[in-house]
Short mmCIF file of C-alpha atoms and ligand atoms in Angstrom, two decimals:
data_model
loop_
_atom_site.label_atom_id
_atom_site.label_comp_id
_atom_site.label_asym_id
_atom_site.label_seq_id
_atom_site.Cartn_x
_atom_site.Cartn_y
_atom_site.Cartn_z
CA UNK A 188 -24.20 6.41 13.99
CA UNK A 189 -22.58 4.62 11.26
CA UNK A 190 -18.75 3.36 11.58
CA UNK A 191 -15.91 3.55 9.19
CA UNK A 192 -14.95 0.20 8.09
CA UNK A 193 -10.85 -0.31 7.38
CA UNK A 194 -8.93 -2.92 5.17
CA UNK A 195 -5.53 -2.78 5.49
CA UNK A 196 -2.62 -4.99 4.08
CA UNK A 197 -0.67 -7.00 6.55
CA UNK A 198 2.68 -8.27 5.27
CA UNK A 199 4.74 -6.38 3.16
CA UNK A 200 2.51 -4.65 0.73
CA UNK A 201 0.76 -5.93 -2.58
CA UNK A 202 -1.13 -8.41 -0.93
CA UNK A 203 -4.30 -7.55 -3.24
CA UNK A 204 -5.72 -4.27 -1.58
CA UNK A 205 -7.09 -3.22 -5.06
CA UNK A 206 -8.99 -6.32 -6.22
CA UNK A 207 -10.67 -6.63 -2.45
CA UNK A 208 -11.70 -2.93 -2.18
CA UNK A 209 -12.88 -2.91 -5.62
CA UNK A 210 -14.60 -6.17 -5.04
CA UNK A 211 -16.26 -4.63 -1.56
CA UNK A 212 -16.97 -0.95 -2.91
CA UNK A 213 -21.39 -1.75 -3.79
CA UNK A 214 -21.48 -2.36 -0.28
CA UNK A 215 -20.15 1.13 0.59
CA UNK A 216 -20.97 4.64 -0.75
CA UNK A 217 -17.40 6.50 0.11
CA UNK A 218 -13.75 4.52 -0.17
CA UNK A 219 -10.74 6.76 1.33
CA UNK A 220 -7.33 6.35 1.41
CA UNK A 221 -5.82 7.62 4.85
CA UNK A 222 -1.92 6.99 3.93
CA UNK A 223 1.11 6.63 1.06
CA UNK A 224 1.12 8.20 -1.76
CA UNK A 225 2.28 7.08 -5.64
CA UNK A 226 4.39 4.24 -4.12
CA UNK A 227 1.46 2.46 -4.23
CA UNK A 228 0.10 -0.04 -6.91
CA UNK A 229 -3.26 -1.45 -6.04
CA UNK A 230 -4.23 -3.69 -9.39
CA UNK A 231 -7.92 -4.32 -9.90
CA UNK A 232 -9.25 -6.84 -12.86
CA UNK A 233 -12.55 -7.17 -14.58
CA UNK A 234 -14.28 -8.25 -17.58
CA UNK A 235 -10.61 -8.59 -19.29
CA UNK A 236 -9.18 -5.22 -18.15
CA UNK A 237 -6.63 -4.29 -15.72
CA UNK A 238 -6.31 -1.07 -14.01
CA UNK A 239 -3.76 0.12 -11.43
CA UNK A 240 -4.21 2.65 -9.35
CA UNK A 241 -1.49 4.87 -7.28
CA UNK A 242 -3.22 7.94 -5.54
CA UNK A 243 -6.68 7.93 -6.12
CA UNK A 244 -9.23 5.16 -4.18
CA UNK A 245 -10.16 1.91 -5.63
CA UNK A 246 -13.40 2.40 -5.12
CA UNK A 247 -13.58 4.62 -8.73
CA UNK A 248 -14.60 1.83 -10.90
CA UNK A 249 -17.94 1.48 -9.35
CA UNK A 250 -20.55 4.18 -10.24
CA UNK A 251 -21.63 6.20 -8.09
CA UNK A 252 -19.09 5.54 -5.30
CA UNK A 253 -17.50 8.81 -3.56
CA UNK A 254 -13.37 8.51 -3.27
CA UNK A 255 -11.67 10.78 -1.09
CA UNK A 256 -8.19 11.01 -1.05
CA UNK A 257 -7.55 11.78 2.86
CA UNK A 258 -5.40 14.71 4.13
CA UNK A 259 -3.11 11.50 5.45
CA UNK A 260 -2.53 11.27 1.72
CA UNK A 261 1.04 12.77 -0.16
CA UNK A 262 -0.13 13.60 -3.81
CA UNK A 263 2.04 14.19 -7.01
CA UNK A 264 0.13 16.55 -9.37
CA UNK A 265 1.68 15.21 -12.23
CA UNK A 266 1.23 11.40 -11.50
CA UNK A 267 -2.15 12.17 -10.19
CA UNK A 268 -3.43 14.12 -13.41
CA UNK A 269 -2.04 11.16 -15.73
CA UNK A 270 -4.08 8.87 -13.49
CA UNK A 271 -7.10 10.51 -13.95
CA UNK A 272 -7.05 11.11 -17.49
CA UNK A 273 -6.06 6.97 -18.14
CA UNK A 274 -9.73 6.55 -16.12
CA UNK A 275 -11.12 9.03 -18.00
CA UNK A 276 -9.94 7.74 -21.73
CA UNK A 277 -11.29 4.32 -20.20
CA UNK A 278 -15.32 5.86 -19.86
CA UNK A 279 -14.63 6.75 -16.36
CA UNK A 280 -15.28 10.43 -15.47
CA UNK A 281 -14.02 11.34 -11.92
CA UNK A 282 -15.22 15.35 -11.63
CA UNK A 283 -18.23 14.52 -9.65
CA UNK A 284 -16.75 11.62 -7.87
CA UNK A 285 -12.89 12.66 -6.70
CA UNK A 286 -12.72 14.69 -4.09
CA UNK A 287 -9.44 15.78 -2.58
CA UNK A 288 -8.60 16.18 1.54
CA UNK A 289 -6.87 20.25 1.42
CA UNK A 290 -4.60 19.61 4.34
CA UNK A 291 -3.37 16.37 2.11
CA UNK A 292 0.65 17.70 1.30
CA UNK A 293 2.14 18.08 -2.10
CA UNK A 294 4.82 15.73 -3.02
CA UNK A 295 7.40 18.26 -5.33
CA UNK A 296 10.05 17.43 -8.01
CA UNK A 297 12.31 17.82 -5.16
CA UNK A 298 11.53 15.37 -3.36
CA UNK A 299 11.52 12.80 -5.59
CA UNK A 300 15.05 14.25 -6.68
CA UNK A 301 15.85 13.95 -2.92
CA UNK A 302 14.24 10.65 -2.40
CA UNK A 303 17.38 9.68 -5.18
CA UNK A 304 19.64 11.43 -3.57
CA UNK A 305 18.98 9.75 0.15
CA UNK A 306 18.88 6.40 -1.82
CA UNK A 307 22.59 6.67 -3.38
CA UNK A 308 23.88 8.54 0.16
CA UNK A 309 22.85 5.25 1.89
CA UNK A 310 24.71 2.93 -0.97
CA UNK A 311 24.28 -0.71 0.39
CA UNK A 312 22.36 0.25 3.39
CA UNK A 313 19.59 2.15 0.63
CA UNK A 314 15.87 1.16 1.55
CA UNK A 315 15.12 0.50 -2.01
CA UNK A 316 12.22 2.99 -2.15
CA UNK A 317 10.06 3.32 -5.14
CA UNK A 318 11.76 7.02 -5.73
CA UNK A 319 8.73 8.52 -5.54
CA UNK A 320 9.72 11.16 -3.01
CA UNK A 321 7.54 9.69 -0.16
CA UNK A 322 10.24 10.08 2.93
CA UNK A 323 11.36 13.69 2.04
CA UNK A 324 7.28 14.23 1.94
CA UNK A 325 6.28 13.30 5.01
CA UNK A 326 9.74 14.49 6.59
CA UNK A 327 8.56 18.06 5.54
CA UNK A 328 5.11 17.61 6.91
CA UNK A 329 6.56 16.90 10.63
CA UNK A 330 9.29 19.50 9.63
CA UNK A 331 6.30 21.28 9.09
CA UNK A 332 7.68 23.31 6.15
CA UNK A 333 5.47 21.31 3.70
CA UNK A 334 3.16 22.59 1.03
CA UNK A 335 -0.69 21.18 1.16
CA UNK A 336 -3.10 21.02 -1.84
CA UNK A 337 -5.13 23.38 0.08
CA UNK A 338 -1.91 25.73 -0.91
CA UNK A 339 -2.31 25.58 -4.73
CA UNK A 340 -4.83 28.80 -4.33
CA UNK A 341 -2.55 30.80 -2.46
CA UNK A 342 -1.24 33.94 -3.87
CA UNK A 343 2.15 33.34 -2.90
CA UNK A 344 2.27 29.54 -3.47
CA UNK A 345 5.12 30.11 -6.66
CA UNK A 346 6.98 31.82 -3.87
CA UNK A 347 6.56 29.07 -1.06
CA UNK A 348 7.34 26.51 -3.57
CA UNK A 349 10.61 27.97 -4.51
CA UNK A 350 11.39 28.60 -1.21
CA UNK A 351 10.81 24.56 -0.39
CA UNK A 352 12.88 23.44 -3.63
CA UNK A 353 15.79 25.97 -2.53
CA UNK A 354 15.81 24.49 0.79
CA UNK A 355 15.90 20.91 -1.04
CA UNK A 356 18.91 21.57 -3.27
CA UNK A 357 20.54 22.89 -0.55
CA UNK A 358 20.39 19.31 1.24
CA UNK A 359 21.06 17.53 -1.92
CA UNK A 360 24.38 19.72 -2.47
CA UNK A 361 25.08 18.44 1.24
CA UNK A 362 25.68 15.08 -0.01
CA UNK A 363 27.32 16.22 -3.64
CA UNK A 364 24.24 14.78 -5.27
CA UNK A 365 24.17 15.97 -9.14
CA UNK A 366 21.27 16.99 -10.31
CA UNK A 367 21.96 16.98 -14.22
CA UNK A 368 22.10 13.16 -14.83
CA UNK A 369 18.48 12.91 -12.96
CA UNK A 370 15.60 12.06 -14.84
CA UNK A 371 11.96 11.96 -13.41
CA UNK A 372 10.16 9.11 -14.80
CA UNK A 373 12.25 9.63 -18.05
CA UNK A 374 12.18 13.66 -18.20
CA UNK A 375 15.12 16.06 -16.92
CA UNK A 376 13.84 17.40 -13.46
CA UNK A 377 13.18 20.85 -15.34
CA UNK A 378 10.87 19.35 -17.84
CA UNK A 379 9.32 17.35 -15.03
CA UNK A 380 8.47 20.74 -12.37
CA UNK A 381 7.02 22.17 -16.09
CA UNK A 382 4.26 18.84 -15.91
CA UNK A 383 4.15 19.33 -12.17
CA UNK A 384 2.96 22.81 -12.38
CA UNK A 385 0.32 21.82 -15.48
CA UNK A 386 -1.18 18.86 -12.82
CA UNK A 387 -1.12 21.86 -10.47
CA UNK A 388 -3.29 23.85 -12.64
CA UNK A 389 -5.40 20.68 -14.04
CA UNK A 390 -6.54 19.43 -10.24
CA UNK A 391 -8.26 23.10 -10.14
CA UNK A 392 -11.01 21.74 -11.30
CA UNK A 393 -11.88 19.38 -8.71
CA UNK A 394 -13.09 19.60 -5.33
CA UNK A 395 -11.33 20.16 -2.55
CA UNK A 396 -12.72 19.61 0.97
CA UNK A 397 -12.15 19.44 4.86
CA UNK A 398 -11.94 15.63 4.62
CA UNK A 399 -12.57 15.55 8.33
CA UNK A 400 -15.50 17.73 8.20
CA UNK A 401 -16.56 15.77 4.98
CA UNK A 402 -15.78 12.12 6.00
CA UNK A 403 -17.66 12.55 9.87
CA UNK A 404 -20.60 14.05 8.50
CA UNK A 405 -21.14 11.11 5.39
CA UNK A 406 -21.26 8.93 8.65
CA UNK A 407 -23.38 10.87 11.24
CA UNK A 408 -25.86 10.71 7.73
CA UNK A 409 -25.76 7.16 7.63
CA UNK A 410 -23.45 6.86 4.90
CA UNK A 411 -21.62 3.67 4.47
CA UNK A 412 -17.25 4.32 3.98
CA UNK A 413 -14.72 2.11 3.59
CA UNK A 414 -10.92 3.09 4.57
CA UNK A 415 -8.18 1.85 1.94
CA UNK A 416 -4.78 1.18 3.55
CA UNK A 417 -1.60 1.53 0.95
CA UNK A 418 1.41 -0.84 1.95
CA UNK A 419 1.55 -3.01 4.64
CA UNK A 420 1.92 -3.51 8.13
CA UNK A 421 5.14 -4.63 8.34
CA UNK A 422 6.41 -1.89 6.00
CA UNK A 423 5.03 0.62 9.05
CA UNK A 424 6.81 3.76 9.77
CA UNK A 425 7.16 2.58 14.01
CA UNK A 426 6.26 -0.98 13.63
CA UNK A 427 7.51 -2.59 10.13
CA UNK A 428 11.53 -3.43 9.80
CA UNK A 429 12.65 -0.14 10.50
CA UNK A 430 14.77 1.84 8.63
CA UNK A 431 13.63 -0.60 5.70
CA UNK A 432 9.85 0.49 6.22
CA UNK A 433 8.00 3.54 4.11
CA UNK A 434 7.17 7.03 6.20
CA UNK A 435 3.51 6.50 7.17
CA UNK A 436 1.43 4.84 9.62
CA UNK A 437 -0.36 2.11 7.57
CA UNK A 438 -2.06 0.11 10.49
CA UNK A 439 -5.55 1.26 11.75
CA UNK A 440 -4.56 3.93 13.93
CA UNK A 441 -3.35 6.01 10.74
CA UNK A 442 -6.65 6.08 9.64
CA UNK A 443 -7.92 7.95 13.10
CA UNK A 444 -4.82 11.04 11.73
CA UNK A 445 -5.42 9.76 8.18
CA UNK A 446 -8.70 10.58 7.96
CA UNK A 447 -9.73 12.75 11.24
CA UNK A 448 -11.97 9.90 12.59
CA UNK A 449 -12.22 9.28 16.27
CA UNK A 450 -11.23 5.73 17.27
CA UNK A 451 -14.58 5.39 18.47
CA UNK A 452 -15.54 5.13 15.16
CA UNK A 453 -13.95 2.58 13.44
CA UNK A 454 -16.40 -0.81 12.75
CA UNK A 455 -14.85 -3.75 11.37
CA UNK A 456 -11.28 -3.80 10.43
CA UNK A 457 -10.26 -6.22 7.31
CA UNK A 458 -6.74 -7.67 7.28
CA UNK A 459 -5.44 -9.23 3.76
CA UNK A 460 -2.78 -11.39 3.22
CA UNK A 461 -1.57 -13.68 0.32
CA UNK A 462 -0.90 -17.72 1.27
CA UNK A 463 2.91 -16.82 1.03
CA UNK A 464 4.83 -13.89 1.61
CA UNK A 465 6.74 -11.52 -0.69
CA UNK A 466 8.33 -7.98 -0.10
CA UNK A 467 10.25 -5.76 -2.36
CA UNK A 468 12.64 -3.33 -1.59
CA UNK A 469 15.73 -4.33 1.17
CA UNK A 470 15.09 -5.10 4.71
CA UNK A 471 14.52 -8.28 6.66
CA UNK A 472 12.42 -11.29 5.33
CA UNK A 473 13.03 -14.23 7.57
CA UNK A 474 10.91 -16.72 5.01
CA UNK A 475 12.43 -15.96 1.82
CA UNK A 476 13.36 -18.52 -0.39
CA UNK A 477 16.01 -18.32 -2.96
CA UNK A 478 15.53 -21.65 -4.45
CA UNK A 479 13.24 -23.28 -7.38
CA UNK A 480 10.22 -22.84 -5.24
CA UNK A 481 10.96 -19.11 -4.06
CA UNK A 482 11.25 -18.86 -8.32
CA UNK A 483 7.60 -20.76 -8.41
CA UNK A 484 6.09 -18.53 -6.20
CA UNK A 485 7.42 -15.49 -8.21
CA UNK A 486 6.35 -16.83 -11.90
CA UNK A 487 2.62 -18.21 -10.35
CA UNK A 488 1.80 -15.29 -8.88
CA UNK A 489 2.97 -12.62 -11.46
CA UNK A 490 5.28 -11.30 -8.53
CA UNK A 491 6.65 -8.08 -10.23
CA UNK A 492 6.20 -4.40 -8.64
CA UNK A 493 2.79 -2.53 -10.25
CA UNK A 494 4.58 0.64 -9.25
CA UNK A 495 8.10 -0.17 -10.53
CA UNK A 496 8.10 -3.40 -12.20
CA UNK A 497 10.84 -4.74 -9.74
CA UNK A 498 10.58 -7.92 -9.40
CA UNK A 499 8.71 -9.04 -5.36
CA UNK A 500 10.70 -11.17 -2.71
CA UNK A 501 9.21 -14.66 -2.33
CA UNK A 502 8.88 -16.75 0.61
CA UNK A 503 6.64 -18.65 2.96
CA UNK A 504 3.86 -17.55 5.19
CA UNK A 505 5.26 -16.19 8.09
CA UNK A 506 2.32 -16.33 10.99
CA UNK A 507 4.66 -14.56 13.71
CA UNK A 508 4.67 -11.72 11.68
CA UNK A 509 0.94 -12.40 10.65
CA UNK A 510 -0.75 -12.50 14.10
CA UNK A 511 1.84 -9.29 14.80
CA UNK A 512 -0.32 -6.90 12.18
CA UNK A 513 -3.52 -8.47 13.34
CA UNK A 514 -2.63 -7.34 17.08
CA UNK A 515 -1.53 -4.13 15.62
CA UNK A 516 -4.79 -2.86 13.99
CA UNK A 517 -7.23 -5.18 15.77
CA UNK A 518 -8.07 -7.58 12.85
CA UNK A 519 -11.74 -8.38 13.07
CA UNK A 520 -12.19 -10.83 9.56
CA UNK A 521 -8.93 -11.87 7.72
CA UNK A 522 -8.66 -12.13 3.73
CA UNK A 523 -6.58 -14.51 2.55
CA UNK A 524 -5.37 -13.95 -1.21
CA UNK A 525 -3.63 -15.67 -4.47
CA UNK A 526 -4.10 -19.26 -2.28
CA UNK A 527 -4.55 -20.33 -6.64
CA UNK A 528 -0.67 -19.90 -6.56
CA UNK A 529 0.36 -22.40 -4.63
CA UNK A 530 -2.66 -24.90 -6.39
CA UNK A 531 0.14 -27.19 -7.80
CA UNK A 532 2.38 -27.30 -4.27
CA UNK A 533 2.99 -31.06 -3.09
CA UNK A 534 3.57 -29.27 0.53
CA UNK A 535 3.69 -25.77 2.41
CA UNK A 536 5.38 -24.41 5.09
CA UNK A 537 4.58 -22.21 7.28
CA UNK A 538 6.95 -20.43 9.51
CA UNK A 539 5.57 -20.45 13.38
CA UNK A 540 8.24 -19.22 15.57
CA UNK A 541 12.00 -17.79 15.01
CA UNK A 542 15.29 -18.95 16.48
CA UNK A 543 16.51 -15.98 17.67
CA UNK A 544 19.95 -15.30 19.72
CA UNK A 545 19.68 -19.28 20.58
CA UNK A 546 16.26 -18.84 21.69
CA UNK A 547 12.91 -20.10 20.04
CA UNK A 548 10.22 -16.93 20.09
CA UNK A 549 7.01 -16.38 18.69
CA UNK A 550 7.63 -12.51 18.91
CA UNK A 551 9.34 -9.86 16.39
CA UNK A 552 12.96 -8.84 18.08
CA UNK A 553 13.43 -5.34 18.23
CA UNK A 554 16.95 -6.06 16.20
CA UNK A 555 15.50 -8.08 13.38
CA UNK A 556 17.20 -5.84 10.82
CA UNK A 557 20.54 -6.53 12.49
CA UNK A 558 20.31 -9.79 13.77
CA UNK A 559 19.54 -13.11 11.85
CA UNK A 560 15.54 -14.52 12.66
CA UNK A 561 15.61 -18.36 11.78
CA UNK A 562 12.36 -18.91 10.93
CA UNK A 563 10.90 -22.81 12.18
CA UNK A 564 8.44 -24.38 9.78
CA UNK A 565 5.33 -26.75 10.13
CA UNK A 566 4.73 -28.59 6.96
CA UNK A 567 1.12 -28.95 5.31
CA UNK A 568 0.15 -31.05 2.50
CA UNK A 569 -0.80 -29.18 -0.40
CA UNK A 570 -4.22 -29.55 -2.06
CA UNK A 571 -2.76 -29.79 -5.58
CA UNK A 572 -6.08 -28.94 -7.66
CA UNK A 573 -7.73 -26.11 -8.77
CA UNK A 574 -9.86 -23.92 -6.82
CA UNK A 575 -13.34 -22.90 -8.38
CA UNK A 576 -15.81 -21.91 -6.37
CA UNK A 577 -15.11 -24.70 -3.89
CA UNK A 578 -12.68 -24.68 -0.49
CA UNK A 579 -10.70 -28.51 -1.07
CA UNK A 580 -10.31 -30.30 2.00
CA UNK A 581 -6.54 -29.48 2.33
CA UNK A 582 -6.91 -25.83 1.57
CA UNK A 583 -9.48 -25.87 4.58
CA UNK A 584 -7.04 -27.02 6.75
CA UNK A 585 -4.81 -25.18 5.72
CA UNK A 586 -6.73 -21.93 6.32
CA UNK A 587 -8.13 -23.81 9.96
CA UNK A 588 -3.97 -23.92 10.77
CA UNK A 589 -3.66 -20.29 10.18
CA UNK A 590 -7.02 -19.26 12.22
CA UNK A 591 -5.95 -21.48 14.93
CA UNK A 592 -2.24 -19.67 14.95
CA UNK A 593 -3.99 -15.99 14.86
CA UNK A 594 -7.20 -16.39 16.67
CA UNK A 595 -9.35 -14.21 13.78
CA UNK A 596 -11.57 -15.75 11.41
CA UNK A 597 -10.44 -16.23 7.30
CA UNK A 598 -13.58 -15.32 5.57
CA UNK A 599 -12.98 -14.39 2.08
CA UNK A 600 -10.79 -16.70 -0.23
CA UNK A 601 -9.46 -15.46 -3.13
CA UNK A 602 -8.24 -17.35 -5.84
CA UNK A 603 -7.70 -15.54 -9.18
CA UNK A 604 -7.06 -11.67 -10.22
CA UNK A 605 -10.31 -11.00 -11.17
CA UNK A 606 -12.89 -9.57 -8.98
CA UNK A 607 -15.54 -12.43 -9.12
CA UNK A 608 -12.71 -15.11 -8.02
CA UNK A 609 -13.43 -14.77 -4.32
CA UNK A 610 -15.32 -17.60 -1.58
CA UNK A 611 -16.85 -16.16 1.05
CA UNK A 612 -16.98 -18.68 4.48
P1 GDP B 43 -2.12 -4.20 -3.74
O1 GDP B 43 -0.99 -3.22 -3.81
O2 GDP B 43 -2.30 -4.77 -2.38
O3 GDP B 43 -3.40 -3.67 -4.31
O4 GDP B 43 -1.68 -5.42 -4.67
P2 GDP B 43 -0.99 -5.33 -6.14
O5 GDP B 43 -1.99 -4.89 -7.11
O6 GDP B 43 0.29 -4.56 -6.07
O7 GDP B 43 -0.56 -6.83 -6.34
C1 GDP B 43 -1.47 -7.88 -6.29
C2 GDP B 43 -1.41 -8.64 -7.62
O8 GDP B 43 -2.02 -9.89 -7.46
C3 GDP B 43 -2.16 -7.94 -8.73
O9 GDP B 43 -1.52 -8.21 -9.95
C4 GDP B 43 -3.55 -8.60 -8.68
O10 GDP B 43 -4.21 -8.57 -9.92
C5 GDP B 43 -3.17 -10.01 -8.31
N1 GDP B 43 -4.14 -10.76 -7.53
C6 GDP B 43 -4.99 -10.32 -6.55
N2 GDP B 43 -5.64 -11.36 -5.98
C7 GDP B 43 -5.20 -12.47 -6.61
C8 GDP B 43 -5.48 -13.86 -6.44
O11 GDP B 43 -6.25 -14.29 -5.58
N3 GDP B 43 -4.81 -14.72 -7.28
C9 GDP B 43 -3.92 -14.30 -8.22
N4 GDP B 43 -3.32 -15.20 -8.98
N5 GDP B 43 -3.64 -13.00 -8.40
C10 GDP B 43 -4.26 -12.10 -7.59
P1 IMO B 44 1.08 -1.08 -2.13
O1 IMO B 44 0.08 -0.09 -1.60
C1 IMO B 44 5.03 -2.89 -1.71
C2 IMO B 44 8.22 -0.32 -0.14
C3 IMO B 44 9.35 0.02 -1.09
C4 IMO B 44 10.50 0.17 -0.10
C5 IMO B 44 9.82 0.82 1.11
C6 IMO B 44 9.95 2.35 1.16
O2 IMO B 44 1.00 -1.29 -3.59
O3 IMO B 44 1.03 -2.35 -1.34
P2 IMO B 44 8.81 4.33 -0.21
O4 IMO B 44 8.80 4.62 -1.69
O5 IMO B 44 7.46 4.14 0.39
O6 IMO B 44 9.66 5.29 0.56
O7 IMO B 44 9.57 2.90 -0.10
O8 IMO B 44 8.44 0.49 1.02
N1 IMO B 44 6.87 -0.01 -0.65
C7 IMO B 44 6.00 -0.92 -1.09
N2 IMO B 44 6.13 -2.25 -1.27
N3 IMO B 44 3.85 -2.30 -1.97
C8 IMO B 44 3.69 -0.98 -1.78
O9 IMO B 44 2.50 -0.36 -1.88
C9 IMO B 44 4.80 -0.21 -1.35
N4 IMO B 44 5.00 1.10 -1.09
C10 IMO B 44 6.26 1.21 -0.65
O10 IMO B 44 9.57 -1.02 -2.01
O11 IMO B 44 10.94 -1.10 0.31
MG1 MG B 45 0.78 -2.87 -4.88
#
């Protein structure tokens, strides 16, 4: 009985997802994404190009891998179809290869319009979401007045659908939220629920199936899957900074609801992380820096949103919060990415403990969104040349500190975009 193998981000999101699942995928036959929607970016680079990906798998850019997007998935038609058709002006042709989870819910105009309208209720206090209506979502879905994929071939799904976006402008004229100055990635909301309905009609053509039925039987038949986690642990829906977190359950259980796998049958579990830390949106982030180096990080490592373009966070590696996620989802081999950033660094720090309330812990308070976290560094000497192929000394020590600190393994090094820049140890 084969097991479904997991890789999850454990920081704050955009810690290289795309580039490691893409760079994994010959080993598997299926990828699947369990969680999120469009809010995430997962960048993958090869032979020159780049591709990002929101809603569909990374695991599309190898022939003849299977990608499932799971019934924990929230899918916009309209950002879905452009997706698609961008892989399919690029030679790659997803009919036989896509196939789509029906219990997976619909993401409507109106959420996204509510998503803006939550965001400029909350004024100071807003989460800084990527506005693409992922909290309204998956608050209809345990509302449990949300509309599924499976829906689409209903005969009264028009009706349903109006009945939803009634019910949404109704909440949005709650909070005197005007409607006529919205756009939807550049289109008045009317012009955008015209698109919505043409992705509605253009995903007709692909398969849907009982994911759960689907994914289980792939692995009673031997077949090899790989899960692909969107965001990160920290941005968790019970566990990450909350409110400041997204509305799903990113760490390895969400891939047991995600997916309809038993926990019995989850193999190894891959946690990545980048050398540093960044995070965009609000919310805590005890090792930012907002100095020359934090400015360093930001330019090295290309730190701008693939979703929105905002530009990420930057700060140090923060191993409370690291070892946190790993206990989480039950890390079994660590990634560590973009260590190339940091090739020029004279030293690094590391944050290994807080100064909290007075008090030194190694744990993540319950208030951290309220109350300051001091975060208390070790410094490491840098290894200040660039990595090819090779581990330097001080890198290795580097990564021997962290494995130490978090008790898993660091097997796979990545230093560069592109998918062959990778040591295995
Ligand atoms: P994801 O959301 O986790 O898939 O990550 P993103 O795609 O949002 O952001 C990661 C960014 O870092 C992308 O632009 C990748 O091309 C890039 N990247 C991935 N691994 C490395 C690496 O080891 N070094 C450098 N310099 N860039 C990397
Ligand atoms: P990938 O998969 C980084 C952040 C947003 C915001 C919070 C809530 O590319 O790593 P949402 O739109 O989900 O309601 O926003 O979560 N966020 C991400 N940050 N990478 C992502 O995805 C993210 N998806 C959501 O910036 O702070
Ligand atoms: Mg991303």
């Amino acid at each position: 009985m084969n097991k479904i193998d997991i890789l999850l981000g454990l920081q704050w999101g955009d810690e290289g997802k795309g580039k490691v699942v893409d760079a994994l995928t010959p080993n598997y036959d299926i990828v699947a994404r369990f969680q999120g929607g469009p809010n995430a970016g997962h960048t993958i680079e090869f032979e020159g190009k780049k591709f990002v990906l929101h809603n569909i798998p990374s695991g599309v850019l190898t022939p003849g891998c299977v990608n499932l997007i799971g019934n924990g998935v929230i899918i916009d038609p309209h950002i879905l179809q452009g997706e698609i058709e961008g892989l399919n002006q690029a030679g790659f042709n997803l009919r036989q290869t896509l196939l789509i989870a029906n219990r997976a819910h619909l993401i409507l105009p109106s959420h996204r319009a509510l998503d803006a309208a939550n965001e400029k209720a909350l004024g100071k206090m807003k989460v800084g979401t990527t506005l693409k209506g992922i909290g309204p979502t998956y608050t209809d879905k345990t509302a449990r007045k949300g509309l599924r994929i499976g829906d689409i071939a209903s005969a009264d799904f028009r009706e349903r659908y109006e009945n939803l976006k009634q019910h949404h402008l109704r909440q949005m004229a709650a909070v005197d939220f005007d409607m006529n100055g919205l756009l939807l990635d550049g289109v008045s909301f009317e012009e955008y629920e015209k698109l919505w309905f043409e992705g509605v009609e253009y995903l007709k053509q692909f398969q849907f199936v009982d994911g759960e039925y689907y994914i289980n039987e792939a692995l009673d038949n031997g077949k090899k899957v790989l899960a692909e986690g969107a965001q990160g642990s920290m941005l968790d829906v019970d566990f990450g900074s909350y409110p400041f977190v997204t509305s799903s359950n990113v760490i390895a259980a969400g891939v047991c609801s995600g997916l309809g796998v038993a926990p019995s049958r989850i193999g190894k579990v891959y946690g990545i992380f980048k050398a540093y830390c960044t995070r965009v949106g609000t919310g805590p982030f005890p090792t930012e820096l907002f100095d020359a180096t934090g400015e360093t990080l930001r330019q090295n490592g290309h730190e701008f949103g693939a979703t929105t373009g905002r530009p990420r966070r930057c700060g140090w590696l923060d191993l409370p919060a690291l070892k946190y996620a790993v206990m989480l989802s039950g890390v079994t081999d660590l990634m560590m990415m973009k260590s190339d950033v940091m090739d020029d660094f004279e030293t690094i720090k590391v944050a290994t403990a807080y100064r909290y309330n007075g008090v030194e812990t190694r744990q993540l308070p319950f208030a951290a969104c309220t109350e300051t976290m001091e975060p208390i560094y070790t410094e490491l000497p840098g290894w200040q040349q660039k990595i090819e192929n090779q581990i330097p000394e001080k890198l290795e020590n580097y990564i021997k500190f962290i494995e130490n600190y978090v008790g898993v393994p660091i097997k796979f090094v990545s230093y560069g975009p592109d998918r062959t820049q990778n040591i295995l140890r």
